[in-house]
Structures are given as structure tokens and as C-alpha cells.
CSV table of C-alpha atoms in Angstrom, one decimal:
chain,number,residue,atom,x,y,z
A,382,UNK,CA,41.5,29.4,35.2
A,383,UNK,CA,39.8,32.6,33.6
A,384,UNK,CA,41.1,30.9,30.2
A,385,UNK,CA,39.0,28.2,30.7
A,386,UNK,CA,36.0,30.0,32.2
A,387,UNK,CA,36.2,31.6,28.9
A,388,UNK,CA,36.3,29.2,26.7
A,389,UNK,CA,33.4,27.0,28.2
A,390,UNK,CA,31.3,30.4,28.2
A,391,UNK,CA,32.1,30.8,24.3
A,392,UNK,CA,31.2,27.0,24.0
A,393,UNK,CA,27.8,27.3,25.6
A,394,UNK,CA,27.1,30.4,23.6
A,395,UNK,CA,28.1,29.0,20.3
A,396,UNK,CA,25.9,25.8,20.9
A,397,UNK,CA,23.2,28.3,21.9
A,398,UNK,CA,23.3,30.3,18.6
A,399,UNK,CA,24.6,27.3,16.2
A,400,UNK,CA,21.2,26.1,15.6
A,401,UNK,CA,19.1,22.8,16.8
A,402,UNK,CA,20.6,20.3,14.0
A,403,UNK,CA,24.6,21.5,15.2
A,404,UNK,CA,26.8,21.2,18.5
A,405,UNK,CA,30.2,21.8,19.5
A,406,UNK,CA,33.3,19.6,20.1
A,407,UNK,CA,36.5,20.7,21.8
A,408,UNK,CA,39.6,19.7,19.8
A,409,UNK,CA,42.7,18.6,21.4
A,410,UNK,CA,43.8,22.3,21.5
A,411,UNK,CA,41.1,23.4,23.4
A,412,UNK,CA,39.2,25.4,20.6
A,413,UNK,CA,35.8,24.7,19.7
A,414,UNK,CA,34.3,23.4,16.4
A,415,UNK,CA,30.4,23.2,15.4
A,416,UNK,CA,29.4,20.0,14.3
A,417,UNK,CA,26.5,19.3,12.4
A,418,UNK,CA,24.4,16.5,13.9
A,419,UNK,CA,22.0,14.0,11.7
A,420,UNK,CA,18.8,15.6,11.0
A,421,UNK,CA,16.2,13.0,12.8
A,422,UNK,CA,14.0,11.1,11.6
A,423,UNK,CA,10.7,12.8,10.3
A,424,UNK,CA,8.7,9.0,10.1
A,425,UNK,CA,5.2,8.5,8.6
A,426,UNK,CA,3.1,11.8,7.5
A,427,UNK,CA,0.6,12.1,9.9
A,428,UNK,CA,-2.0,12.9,6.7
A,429,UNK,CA,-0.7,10.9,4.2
A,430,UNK,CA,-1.8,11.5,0.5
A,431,UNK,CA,-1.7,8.2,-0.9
A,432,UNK,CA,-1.3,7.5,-4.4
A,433,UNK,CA,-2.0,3.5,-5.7
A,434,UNK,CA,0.3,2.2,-8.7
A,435,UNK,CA,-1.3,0.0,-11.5
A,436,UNK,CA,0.8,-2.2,-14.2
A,437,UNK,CA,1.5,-1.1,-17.5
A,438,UNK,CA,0.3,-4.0,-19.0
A,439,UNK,CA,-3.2,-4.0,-17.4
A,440,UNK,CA,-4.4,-0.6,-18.8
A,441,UNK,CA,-3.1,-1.7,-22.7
A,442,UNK,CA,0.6,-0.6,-22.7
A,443,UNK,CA,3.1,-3.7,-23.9
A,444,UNK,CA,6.0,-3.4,-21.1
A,445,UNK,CA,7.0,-3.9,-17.6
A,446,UNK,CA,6.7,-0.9,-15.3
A,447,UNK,CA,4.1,0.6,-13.4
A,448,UNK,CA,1.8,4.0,-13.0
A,449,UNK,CA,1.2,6.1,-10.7
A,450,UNK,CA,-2.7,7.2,-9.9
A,451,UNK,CA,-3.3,11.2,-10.6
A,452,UNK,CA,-7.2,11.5,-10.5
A,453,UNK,CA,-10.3,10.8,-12.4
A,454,UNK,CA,-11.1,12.2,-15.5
A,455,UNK,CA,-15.0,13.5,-15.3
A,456,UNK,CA,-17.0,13.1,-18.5
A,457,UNK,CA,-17.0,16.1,-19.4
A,458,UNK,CA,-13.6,17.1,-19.8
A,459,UNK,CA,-12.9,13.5,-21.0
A,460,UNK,CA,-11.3,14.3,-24.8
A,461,UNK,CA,-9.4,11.1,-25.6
A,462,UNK,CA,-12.0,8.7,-25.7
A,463,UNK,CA,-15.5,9.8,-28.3
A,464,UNK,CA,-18.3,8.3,-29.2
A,465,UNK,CA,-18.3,4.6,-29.6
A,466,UNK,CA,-14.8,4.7,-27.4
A,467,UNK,CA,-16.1,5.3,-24.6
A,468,UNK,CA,-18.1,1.7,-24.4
A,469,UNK,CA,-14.5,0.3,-24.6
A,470,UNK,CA,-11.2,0.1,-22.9
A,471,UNK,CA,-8.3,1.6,-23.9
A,472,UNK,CA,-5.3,3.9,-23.5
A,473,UNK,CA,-3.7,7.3,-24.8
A,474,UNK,CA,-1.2,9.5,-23.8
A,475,UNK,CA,-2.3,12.9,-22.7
A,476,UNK,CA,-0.3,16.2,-23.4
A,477,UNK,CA,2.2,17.3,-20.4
A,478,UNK,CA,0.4,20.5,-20.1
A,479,UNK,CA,-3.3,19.0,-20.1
A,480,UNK,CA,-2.4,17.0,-17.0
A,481,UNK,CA,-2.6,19.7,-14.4
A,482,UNK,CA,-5.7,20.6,-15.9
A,483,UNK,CA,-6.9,17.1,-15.8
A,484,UNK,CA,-6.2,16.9,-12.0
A,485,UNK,CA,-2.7,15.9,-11.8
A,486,UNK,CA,-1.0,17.1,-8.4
A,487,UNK,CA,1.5,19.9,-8.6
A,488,UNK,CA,4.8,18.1,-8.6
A,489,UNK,CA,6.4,21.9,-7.6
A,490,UNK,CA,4.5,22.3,-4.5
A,491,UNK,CA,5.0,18.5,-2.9
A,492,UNK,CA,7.0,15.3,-4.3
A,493,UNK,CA,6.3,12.3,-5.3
A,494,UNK,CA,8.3,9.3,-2.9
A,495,UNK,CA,8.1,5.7,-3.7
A,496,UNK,CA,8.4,2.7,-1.7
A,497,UNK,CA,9.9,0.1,-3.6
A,498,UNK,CA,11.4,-3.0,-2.4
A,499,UNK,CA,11.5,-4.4,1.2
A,500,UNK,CA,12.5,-2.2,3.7
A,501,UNK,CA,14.0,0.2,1.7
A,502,UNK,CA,13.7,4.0,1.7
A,503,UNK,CA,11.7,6.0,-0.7
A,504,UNK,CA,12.7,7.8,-3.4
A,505,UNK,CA,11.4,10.6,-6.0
A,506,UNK,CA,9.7,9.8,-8.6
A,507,UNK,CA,9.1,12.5,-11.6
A,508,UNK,CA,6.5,12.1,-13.9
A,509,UNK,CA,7.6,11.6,-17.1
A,510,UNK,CA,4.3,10.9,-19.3
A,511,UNK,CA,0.9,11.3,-18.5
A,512,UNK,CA,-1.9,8.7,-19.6
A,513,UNK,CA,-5.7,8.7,-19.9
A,514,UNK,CA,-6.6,5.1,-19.1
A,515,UNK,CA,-10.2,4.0,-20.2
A,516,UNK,CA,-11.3,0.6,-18.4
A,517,UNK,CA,-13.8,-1.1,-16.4
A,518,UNK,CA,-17.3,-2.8,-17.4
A,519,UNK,CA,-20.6,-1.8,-19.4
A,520,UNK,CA,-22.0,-0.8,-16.0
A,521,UNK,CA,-18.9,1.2,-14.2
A,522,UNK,CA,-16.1,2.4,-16.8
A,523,UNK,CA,-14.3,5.6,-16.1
A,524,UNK,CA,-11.2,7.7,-17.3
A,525,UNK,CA,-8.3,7.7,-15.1
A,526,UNK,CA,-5.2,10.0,-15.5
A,527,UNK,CA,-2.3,7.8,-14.9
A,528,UNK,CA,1.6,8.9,-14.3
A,529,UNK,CA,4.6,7.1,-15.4
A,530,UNK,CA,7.7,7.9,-13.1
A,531,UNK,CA,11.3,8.3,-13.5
A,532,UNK,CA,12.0,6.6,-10.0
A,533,UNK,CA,16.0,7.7,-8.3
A,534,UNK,CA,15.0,3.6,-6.8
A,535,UNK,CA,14.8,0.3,-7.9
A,536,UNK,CA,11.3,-1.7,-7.6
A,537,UNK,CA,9.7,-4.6,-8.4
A,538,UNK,CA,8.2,-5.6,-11.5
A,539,UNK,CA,4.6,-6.3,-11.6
A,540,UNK,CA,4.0,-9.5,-10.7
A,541,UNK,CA,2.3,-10.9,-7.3
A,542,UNK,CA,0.2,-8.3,-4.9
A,543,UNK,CA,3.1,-8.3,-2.6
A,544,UNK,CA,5.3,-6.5,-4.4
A,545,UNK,CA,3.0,-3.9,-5.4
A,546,UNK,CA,5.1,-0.1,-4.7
A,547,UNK,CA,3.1,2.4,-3.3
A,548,UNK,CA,3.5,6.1,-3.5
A,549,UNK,CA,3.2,9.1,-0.8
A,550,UNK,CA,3.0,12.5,-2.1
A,551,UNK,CA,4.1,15.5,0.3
A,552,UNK,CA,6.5,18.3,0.6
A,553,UNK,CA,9.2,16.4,2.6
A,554,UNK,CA,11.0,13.0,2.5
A,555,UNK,CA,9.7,10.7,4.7
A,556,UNK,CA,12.5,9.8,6.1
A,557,UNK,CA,12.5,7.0,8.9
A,558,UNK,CA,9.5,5.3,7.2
A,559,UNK,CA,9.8,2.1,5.5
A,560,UNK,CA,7.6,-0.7,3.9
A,561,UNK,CA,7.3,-3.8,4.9
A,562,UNK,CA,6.3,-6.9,2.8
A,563,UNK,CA,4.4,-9.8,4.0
A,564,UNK,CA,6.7,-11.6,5.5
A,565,UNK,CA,4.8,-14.8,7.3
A,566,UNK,CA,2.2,-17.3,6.5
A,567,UNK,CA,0.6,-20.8,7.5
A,568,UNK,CA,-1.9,-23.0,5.7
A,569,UNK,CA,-4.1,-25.3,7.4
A,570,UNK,CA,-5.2,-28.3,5.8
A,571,UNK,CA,-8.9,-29.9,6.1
A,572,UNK,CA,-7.7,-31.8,9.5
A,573,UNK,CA,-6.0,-28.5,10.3
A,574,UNK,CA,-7.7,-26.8,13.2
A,575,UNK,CA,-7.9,-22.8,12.7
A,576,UNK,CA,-6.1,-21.4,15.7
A,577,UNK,CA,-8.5,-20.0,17.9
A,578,UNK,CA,-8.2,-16.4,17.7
A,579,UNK,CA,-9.0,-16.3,14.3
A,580,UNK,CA,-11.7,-19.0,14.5
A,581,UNK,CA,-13.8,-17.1,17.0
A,582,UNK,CA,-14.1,-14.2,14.3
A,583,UNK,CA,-15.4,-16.7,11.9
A,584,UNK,CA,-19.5,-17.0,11.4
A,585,UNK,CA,-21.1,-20.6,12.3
A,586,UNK,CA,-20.6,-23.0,9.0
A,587,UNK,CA,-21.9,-26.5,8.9
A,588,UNK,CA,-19.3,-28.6,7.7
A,589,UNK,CA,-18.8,-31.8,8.5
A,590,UNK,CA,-16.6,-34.6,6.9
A,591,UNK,CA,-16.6,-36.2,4.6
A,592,UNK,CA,-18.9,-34.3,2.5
A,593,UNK,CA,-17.5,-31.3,3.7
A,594,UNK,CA,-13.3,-30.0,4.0
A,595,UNK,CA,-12.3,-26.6,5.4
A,596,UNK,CA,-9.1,-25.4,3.8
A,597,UNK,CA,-7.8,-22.2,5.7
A,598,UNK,CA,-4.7,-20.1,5.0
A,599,UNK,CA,-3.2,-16.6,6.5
A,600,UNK,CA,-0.3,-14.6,5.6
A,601,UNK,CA,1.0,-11.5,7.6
A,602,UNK,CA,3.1,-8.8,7.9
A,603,UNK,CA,5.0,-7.4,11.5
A,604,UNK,CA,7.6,-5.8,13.1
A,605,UNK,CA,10.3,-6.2,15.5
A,606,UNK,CA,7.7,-5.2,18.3
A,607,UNK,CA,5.0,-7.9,17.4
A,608,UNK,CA,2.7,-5.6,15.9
A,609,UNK,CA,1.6,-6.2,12.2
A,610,UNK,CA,-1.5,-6.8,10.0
A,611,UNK,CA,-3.0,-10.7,8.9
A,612,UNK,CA,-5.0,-11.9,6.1
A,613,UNK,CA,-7.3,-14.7,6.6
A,614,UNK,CA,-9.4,-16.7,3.8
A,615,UNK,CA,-11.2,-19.9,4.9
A,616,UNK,CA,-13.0,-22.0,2.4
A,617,UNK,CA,-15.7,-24.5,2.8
A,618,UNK,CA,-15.7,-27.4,0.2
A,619,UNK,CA,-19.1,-29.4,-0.6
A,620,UNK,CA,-17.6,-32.5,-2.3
A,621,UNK,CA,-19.9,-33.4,-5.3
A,622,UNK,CA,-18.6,-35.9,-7.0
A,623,UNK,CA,-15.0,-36.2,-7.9
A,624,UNK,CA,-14.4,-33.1,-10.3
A,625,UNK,CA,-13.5,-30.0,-7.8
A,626,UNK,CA,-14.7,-28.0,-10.2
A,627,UNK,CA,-18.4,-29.2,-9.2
A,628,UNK,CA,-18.1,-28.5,-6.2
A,629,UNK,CA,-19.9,-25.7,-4.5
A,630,UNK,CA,-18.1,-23.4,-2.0
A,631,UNK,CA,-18.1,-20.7,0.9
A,632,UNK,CA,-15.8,-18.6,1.2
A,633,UNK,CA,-14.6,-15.9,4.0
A,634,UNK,CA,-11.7,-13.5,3.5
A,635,UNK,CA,-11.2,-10.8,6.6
A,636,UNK,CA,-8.3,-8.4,7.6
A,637,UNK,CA,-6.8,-8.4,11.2
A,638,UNK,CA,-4.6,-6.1,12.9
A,639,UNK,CA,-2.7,-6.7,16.1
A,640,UNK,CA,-1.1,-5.0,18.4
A,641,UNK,CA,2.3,-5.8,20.3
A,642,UNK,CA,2.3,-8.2,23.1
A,643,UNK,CA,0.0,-10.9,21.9
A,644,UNK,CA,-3.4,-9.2,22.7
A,645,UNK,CA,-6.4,-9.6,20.5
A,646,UNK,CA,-7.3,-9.7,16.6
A,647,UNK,CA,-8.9,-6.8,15.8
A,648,UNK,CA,-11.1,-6.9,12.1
A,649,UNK,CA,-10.5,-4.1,9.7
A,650,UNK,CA,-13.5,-3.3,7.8
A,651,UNK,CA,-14.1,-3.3,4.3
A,652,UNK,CA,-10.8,-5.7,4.5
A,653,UNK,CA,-9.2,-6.1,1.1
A,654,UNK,CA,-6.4,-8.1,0.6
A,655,UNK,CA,-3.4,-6.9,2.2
A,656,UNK,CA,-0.2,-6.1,0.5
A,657,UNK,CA,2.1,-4.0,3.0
A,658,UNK,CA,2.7,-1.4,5.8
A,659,UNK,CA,4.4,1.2,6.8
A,660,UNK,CA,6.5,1.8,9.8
A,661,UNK,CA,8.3,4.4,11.2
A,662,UNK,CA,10.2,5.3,15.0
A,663,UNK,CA,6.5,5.1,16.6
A,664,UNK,CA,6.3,1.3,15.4
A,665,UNK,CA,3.7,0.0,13.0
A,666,UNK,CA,1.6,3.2,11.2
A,667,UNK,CA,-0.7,2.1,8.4
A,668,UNK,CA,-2.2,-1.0,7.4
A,669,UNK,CA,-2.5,-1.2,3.3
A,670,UNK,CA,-4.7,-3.1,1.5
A,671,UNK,CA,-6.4,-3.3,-2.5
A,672,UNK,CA,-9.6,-4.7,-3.8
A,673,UNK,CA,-11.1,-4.3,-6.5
A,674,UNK,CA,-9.6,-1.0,-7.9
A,675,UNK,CA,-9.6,0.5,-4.5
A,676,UNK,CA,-6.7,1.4,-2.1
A,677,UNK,CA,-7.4,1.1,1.6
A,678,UNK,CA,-5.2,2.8,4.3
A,679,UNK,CA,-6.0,1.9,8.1
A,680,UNK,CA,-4.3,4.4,10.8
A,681,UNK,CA,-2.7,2.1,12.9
A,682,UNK,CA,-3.5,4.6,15.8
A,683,UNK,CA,-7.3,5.2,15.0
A,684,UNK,CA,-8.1,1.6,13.9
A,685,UNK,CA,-11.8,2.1,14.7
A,686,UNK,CA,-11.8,5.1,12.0
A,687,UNK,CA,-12.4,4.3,8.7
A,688,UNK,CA,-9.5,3.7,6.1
A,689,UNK,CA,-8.4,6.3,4.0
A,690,UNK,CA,-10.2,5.1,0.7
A,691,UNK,CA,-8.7,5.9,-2.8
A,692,UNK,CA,-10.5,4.6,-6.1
A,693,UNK,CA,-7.7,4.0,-8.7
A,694,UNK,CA,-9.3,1.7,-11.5
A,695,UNK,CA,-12.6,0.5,-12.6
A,696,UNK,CA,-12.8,-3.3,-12.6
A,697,UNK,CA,-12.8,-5.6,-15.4
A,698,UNK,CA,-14.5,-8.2,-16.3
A,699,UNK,CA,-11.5,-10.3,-16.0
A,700,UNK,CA,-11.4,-8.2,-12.5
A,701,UNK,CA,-15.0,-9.4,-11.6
A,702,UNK,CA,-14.3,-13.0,-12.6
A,703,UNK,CA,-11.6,-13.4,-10.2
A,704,UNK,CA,-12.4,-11.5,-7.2
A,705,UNK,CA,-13.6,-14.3,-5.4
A,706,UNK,CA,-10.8,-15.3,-2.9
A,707,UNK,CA,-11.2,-19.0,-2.2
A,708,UNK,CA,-8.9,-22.5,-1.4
A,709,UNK,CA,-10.8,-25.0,-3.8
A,710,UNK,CA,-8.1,-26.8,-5.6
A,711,UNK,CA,-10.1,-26.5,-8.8
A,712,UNK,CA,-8.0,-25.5,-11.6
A,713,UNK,CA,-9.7,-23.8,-15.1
């Protein structure tokens, strides 16, 4: 009896001293042994530093792969690109020791984690190279410092928004926090009606057949719980004559979030076009979303806040040419 009054009192002790992330187990002779128990699950930062990818290709560099935004490079400590330069694009590699000077983060002090492919983990990523990256237009063309990574994960090559990665930078691995694709979609044709909590988001459009179809089209991402993020674009086609690409159009494009449980779309202002979000233990955390060389992150908690805003690339021409969103079916 005193025996086993002992031992239980060394148990308790030991599991007392052992540490929060260890227990104890009695064996089949009686003894105890510490065992270490999983470390749990640290989800989504609460202050996530968010850093945007762009392609390769799209800056001037001929091969697949992507990099990873570091910071703007100001005029005045802009060296690569001189003179005439600096009224065009272009790209150059930049020194490994000029890059913390240039604003890269300090990769000693907090890591780099990617989210690659569907639902999977991050990963570290270590920069490798370091690129000054001259683009936009006559009227808004900057330097950006650009990192290529050395990624411990697989991701996708560029190709559609969708599968764009996205990278977190802290100290820790965010572990418990995945990202999730789009992964649901319907498109409405002109006898289509838009379902009606969408519709009553919509502004009053006269359009009335058959001089007029309204095409409509929305795509989403969500969880197991219901919650998730949806992307709306609705056009408005004035038939004139029988070459689309005569026809005039209005367009709307807006970003909803929802909450579990069915209740109400709620519009996320500026919008963008979504791409993602991440998820941790709590359920749905941040809404992503790009346009236009921007990077918007919407709290999932504070959606009346405004998103966390980070300016990655200057837009092109090419950019500007195709940033209208619409349905028309005309084809150039």
C-alpha cells in the first residue's frame, strides 16, 4: 500500500516538473516513464507579414519559378537601372550583401514559410538570389527587390491565379495553418437568374432582352464549417450587331465573405480577385486577394477593418489592358 502511495506521489511530481509538452506513463512494471506529447498547433500568426510571389517570366527572366517580394527600391538608392533605363523595364541581379541594405528582411531573425499546393503545410524557403526588377508604365514604374527561394516544398508553376503560393515571414512555423484553393464555382447563363444573395448586392442595370444578356459567374473557396470567401463578376452585354467584339459592356466584379451557417454576404472592400485563404484550428483566418500589383489580406475576424495592403509590382501596360474583368465572349 505505502509502495503504491509512493509511486503515484513520484508520478504526480515528475509530471509536475517534466514540463508542459511531456507526461508520464506507467509501464507494466509499475515504474514510470515521461513521454513527450505533440507540441500543438500554433495556427495562423495573429500579425501576419505577408510577402506576394510574382513569376519569373513576368519581370524578364526566361524560366519557370517564382519570387518572392522583399521591398521597394527608392530612387535614390536605385543603382541598377541609369539614365535612359529607368524609362524602361527590365531586370538585374543584385549583390547578396546589397540586399539587406536594399530592404530585404533579415532571414536570421524570422523565416521565410511558403504555402504551396492545396492544403499542404508550409515550408522554408532561403533566398538564394536577389533581383532588382524595373517594371510598370511611363506614369508609375518603380524598382522592386525581388527573392528567389530554395523552397524544402513543392509548388505550382505559374500558370492560373489560383495557384499562386504565398509567403508568411515570422520567427516560428506556422504550424496548423494551411491554404486553401478555390475549390467551387457556378456560371449563370443570360436566362440564368443570379441567386438572390448576391443579386441584392448588385447596383440597378437596365437590361432587357434581347438587346441586352447578363452573363454572371462566381467561384469560391470554404471550409468544412461553411465559412469561406466568393468572387462575383456579372457582365451586361449590349448586342450591336453580330460581332461581340462591338459590343459595349458593363461590368461588376466584388468580393464576399461568409460566415458558417448560411448567414449573409458580406462585401470586402477594395475586392480584388481572390486567389486563396488560410485556415487554421479557429476555422477560416484571412481572405487573400491580388489586383493590379497589390496583395490584399482581410482578417477573417475584423472584416470591417481594412485589409492588410502590400504593393508588390507596378502594372504594365499589358497589366492595364487586361484588368478589366468581364464575360463578353469576344475573343482578340
Amino acid at each position: 500500500m505505502m509502495n503504491g502511495a509512493m509511486r503515484a506521489g513520484f508520478a504526480l511530481v515528475l509530471a509536475l516538473t517534466v514540463g508542459p509538452r511531456a507526461a508520464w506513463a506507467q509501464v507494466d512494471d509499475g515504474s514510470a516513464v515521461v513521454v513527450d506529447m505533440p507540441e500543438p498547433d500554433r495556427g495562423c500568426p495573429a500579425k501576419p507579414e505577408f510577402l506576394p510571389v510574382t513569376p519569373m517570366a513576368q519581370v524578364g527572366i526566361d524560366r519557370l519559378g517564382w519570387l518572392v517580394h522583399q521591398a521597394i527600391i527608392p530612387a535614390s538608392k536605385d543603382k541598377f537601372f541609369k539614365g535612359g533605363e529607368r524609362s524602361r523595364s527590365g531586370v538585374k541581379p543584385v549583390p547578396a550583401d546589397m540586399a539587406r541594405k536594399l530592404g530585404a528582411p533579415d532571414t536570421s531573425k524570422a523565416t521565410l514559410w511558403v504555402f504551396g499546393k492545396e492544403k499542404s503545410k508550409a515550408c522554408k524557403g532561403t533566398p538564394i538570389a536577389w533581383w532588382a526588377a524595373r517594371m510598370g508604365t511611363d506614369e508609375d514604374r518603380q524598382t522592386f527587390l525581388m527573392a528567389e527561394l530554395a523552397m524544402e516544398c513543392e509548388v505550382l508553376p505559374p500558370g492560373r491565379l489560383a495557384g499562386t503560393p504565398i509567403v508568411l515571414r515570422q520567427k516560428e512555423e506556422p504550424t496548423g495553418c494551411v491554404l486553401r484553393r478555390p475549390n467551387r464555382s457556378l456560371t449563370g447563363k443570360e436566362t440564368d437568374g443570379i441567386p438572390p444573395d448576391y443579386a441584392e448586392h448588385l447596383p440597378p442595370q437596365d437590361c432587357a432582352s434581347p438587346g441586352c444578356a447578363r452573363l454572371w459567374e462566381y467561384f469560391g473557396v470554404t471550409g468544412e464549417e461553411g465559412a469561406g470567401a466568393f468572387d462575383l463578376t456579372v457582365s451586361y452585354l449590349h448586342r450591336n450587331g453580330s460581332n461581340p467584339c462591338n459590343w459595349a459592356t458593363d461590368d461588376v466584379s466584388i468580393l464576399f465573405a461568409r460566415a458558417p451557417e448560411g448567414t449573409a454576404l458580406q462585401p470586402l472592400k477594395p475586392g480584388g480577385q481572390l486567389f486563396g485563404g488560410l485556415w487554421d484550428f479557429t476555422g477560416l483566418r484571412y481572405v487573400l486577394s491580388r489586383e493590379m500589383g497589390v496583395l490584399y489580406a482581410y482578417d477573417f475576424q475584423k472584416l470591417k477593418a481594412p485589409p492588410k495592403v502590400v504593393r508588390y509590382a507596378s502594372p504594365t501596360e499589358e497589366d492595364l489592358l487586361h484588368a478589366k474583368r468581364t464575360l463578353s465572349p469576344c475573343k482578340k
